[in-house]
mmCIF file of C-alpha atoms in Angstrom:
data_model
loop_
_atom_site.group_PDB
_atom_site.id
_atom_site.type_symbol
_atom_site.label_atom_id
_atom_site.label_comp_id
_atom_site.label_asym_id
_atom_site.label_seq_id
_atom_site.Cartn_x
_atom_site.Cartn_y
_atom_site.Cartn_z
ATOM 1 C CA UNK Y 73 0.000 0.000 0.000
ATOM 2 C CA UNK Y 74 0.961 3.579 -0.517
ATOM 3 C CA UNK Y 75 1.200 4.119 3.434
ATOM 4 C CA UNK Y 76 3.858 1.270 3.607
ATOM 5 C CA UNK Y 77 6.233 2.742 1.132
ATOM 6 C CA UNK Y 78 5.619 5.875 2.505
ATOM 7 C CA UNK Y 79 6.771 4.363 5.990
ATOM 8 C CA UNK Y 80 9.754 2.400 4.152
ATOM 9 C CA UNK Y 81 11.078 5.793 2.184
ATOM 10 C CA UNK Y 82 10.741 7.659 5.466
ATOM 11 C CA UNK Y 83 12.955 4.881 7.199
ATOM 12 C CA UNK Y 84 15.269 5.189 4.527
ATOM 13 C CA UNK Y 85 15.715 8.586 4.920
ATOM 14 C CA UNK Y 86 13.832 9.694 1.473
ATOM 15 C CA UNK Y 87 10.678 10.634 2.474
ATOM 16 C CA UNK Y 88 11.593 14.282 1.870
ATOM 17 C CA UNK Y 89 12.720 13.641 -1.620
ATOM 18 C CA UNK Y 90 11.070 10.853 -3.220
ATOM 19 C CA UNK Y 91 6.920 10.069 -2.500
ATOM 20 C CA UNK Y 92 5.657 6.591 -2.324
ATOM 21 C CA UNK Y 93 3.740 7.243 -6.045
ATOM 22 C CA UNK Y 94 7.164 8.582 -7.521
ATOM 23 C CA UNK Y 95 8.554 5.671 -6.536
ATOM 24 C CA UNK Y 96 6.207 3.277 -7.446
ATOM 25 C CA UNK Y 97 6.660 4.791 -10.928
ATOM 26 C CA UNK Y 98 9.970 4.039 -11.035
ATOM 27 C CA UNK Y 99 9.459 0.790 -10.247
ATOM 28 C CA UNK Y 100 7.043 0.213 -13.210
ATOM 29 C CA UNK Y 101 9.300 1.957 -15.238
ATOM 30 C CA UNK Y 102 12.818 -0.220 -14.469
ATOM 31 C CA UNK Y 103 10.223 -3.024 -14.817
ATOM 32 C CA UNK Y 104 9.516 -1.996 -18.317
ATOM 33 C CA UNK Y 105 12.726 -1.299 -18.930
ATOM 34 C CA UNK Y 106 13.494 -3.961 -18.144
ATOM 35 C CA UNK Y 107 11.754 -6.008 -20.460
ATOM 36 C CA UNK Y 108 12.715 -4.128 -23.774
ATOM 37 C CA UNK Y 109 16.314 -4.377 -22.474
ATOM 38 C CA UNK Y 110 15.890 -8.389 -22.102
ATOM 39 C CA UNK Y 111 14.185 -8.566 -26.114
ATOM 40 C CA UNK Y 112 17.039 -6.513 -27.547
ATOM 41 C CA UNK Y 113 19.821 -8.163 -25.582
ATOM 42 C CA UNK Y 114 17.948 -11.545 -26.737
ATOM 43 C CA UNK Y 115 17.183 -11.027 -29.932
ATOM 44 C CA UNK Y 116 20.904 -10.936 -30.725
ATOM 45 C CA UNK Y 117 20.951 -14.814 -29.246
ATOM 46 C CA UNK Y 118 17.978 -15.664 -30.744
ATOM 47 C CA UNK Y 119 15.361 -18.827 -29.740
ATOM 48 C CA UNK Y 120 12.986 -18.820 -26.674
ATOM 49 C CA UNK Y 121 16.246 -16.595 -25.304
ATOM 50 C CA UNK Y 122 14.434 -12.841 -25.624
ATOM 51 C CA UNK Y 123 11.160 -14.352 -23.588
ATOM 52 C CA UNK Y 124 13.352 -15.761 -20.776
ATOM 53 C CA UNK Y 125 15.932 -12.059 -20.712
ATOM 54 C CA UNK Y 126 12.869 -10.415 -20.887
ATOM 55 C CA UNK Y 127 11.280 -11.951 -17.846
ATOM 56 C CA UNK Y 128 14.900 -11.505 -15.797
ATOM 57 C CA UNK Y 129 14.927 -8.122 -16.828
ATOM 58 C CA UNK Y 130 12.053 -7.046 -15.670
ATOM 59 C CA UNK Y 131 12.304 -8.938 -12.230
ATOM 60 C CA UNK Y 132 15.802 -6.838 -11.765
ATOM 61 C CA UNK Y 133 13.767 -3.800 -12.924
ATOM 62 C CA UNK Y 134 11.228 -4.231 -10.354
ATOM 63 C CA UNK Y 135 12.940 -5.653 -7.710
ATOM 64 C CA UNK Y 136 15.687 -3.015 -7.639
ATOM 65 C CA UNK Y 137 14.320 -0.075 -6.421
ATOM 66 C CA UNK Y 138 13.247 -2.326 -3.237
ATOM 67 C CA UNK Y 139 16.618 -3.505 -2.517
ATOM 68 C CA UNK Y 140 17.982 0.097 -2.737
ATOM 69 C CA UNK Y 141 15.423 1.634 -0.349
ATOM 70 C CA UNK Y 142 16.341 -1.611 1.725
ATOM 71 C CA UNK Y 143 20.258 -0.790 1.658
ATOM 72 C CA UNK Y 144 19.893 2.546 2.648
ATOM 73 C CA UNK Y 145 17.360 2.289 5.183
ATOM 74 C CA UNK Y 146 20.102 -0.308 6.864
ATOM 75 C CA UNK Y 147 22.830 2.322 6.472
ATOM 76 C CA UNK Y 148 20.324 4.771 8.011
ATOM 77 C CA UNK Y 149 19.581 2.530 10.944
ATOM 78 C CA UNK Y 150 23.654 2.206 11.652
ATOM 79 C CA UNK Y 151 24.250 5.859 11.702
ATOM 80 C CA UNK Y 152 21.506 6.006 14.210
ATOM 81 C CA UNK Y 153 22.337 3.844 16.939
ATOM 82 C CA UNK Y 154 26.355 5.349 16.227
ATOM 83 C CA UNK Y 155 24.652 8.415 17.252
ATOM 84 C CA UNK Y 156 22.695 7.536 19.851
ATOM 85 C CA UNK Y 157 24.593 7.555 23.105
ATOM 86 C CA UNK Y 158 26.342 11.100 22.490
ATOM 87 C CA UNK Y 159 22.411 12.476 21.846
ATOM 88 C CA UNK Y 160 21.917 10.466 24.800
ATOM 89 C CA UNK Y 161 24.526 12.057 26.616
ATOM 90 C CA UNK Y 162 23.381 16.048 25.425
ATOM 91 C CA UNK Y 163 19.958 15.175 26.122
ATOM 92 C CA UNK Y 164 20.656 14.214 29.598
ATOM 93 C CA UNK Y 165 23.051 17.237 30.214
ATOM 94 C CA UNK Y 166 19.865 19.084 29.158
ATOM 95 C CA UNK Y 167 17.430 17.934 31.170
ATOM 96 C CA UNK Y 168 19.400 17.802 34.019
ATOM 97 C CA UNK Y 169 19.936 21.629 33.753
ATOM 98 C CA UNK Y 170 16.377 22.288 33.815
ATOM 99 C CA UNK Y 171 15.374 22.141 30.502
ATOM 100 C CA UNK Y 172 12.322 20.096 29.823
ATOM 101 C CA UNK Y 173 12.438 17.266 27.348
ATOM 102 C CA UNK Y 174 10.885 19.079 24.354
ATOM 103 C CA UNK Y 175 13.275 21.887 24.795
ATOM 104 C CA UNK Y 176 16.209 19.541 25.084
ATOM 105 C CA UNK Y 177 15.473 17.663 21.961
ATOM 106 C CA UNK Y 178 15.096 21.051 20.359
ATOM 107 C CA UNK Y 179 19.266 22.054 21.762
ATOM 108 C CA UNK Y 180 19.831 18.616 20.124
ATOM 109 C CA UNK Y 181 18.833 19.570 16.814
ATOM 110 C CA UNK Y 182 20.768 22.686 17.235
ATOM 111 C CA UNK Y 183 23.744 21.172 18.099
ATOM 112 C CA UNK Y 184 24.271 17.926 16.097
ATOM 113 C CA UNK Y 185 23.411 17.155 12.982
ATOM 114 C CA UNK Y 186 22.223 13.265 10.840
ATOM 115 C CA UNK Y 187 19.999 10.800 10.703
ATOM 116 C CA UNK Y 188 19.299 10.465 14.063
ATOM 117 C CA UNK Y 189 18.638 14.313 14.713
ATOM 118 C CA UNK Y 190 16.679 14.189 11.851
ATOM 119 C CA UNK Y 191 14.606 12.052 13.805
ATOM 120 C CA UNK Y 192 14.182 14.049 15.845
ATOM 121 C CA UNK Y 193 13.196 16.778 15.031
ATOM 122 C CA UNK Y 194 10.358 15.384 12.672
ATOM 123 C CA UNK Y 195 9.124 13.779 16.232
ATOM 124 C CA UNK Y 196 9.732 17.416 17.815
ATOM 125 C CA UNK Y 197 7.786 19.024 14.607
ATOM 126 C CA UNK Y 198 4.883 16.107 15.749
ATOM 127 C CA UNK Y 199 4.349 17.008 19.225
ATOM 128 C CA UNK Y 200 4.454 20.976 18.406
ATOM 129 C CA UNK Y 201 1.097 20.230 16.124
ATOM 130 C CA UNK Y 202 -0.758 18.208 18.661
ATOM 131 C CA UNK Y 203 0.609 14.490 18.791
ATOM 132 C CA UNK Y 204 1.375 13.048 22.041
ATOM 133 C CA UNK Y 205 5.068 12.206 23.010
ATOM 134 C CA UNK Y 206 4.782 9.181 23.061
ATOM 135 C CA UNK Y 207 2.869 8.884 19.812
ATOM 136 C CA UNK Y 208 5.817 10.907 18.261
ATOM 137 C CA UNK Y 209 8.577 9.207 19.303
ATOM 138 C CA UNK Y 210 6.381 5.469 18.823
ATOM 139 C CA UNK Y 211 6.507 6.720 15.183
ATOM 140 C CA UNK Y 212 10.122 7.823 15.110
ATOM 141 C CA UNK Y 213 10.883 3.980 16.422
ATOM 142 C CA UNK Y 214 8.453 2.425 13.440
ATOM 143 C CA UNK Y 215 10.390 4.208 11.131
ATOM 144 C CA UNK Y 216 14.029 3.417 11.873
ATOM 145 C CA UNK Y 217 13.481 0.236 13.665
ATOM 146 C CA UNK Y 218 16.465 0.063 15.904
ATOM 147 C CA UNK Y 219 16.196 -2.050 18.960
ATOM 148 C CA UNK Y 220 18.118 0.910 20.977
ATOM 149 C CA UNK Y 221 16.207 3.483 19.856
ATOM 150 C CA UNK Y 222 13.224 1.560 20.799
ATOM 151 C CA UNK Y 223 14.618 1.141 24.110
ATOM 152 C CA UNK Y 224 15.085 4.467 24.400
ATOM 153 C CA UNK Y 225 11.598 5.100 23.688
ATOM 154 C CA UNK Y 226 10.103 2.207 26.287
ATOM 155 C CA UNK Y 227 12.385 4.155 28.768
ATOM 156 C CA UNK Y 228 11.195 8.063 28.436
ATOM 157 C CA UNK Y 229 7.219 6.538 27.855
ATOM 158 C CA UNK Y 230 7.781 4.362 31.018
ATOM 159 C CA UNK Y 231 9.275 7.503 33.024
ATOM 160 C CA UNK Y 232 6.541 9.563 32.116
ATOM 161 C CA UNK Y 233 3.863 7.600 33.225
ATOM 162 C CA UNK Y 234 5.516 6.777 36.375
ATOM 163 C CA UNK Y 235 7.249 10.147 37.520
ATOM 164 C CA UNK Y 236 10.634 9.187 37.073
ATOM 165 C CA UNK Y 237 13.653 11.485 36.646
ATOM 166 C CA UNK Y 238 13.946 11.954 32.757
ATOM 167 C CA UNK Y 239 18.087 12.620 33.435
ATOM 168 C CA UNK Y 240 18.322 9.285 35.392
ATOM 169 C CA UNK Y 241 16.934 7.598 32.777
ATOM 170 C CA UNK Y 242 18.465 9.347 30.126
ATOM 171 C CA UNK Y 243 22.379 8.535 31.390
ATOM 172 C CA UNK Y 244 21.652 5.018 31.899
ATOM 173 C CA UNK Y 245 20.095 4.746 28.416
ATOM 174 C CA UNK Y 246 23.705 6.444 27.130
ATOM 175 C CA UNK Y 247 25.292 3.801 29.034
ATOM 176 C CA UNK Y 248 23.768 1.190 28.123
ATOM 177 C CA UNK Y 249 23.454 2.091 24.048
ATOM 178 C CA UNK Y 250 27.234 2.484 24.413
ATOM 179 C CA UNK Y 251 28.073 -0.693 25.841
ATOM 180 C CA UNK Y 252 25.939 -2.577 23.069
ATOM 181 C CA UNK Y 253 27.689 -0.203 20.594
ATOM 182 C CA UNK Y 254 31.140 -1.556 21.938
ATOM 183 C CA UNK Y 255 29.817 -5.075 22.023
ATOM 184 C CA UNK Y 256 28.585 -4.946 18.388
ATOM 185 C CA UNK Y 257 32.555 -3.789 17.411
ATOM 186 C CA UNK Y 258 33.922 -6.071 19.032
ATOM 187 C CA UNK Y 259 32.401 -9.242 17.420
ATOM 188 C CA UNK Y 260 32.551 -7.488 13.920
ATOM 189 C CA UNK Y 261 35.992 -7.422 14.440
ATOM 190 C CA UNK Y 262 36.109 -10.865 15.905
ATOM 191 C CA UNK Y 263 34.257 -11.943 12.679
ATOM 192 C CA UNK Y 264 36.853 -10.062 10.556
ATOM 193 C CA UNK Y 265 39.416 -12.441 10.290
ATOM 194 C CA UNK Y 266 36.818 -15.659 9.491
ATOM 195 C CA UNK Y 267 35.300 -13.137 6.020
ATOM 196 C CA UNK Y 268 39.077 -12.808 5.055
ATOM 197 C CA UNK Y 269 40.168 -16.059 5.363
ATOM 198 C CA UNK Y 270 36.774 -17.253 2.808
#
């Protein structure tokens, strides 16, 4: 549906610059593409060759967009938990000066910049028109689909409805996104030397 590519370009990070019926276009067009490619490249082999190129063609036409969006939504989703434990970190300096969470998300923005700000900021843009916190930052965590960040998010919802201190929460969140960060590079690099050897 148009709602699901919507959600998958967003996650990608090309929401802003590509919408779900541009993109379904292009998949119909590769697709078709696709197929005259296949019959010309075919037709020089000759036989029930130009059907079968055809057909290929026009799976790679159609299927590629999809793996694209895929590739860079999982780039997207790296960059975001890198950056998660220093916007951790500024959030919780924030907040424990005395800023409120909305303003301290807003310093954030100010004050680093990629994916993950991004993020933010469309969930800060969200809650400044009407939608709940944790509706905005529910929606931030369906679109990037990182496990931290959606730890993060179970954290500030939880502290809300239970009073908690949003600093306390937010330093052991940085801790704890860091330590999985360091985890994750240190069996990648303990994987390293099995890829080279194959």
């Amino acid at each position: 549906s148009v709602d699901s590519v919507s959600a998958r370009l967003m996650g990608a990070g090309l929401g802003r610059v590509l919408s779900p019926t541009t993109f379904l276009a292009s998949k119909a067009a590769a697709a078709i593409g696709g197929v005259v490619g296949g019959l010309v490249l075919g037709g020089m082999v000759g036989g029930a060759f130009p059907i079968l190129a055809a057909i290929l063609f026009a799976l790679i036409g159609f299927m590629g967009p999809d793996l694209f969006v895929s590739f860079k939504a999982r780039a997207r989703r790296d960059e975001v938990r890198a950056g998660l434990p220093d916007a951790l970190d500024l959030l919780a300096v924030s907040v424990e000066a005395g800023l409120g969470f909305d303003a301290a998300i807003q310093k954030l923005t100010e004050h680093m910049e990629g994916p993950l700000v991004e993020e933010f900021a469309l969930a800060l843009g969200e809650m400044r028109i009407g939608e709940t916190r944790a509706n905005a930052l529910q929606k931030m965590v369906d679109r990037v689909q990182a496990q931290e960040l959606a730890s993060f998010v179970r954290a500030i919802i939880q502290a809300d409805q239970l009073g908690i201190s949003l600093g306390r929460i937010l330093r052991v969140q940085a801790t704890d996104t860091r330590n999985k960060r360091q985890a994750a590079a240190e069996e990648k690099a303990m994987k390293a030397p099995i890829k080279m050897l194959f």
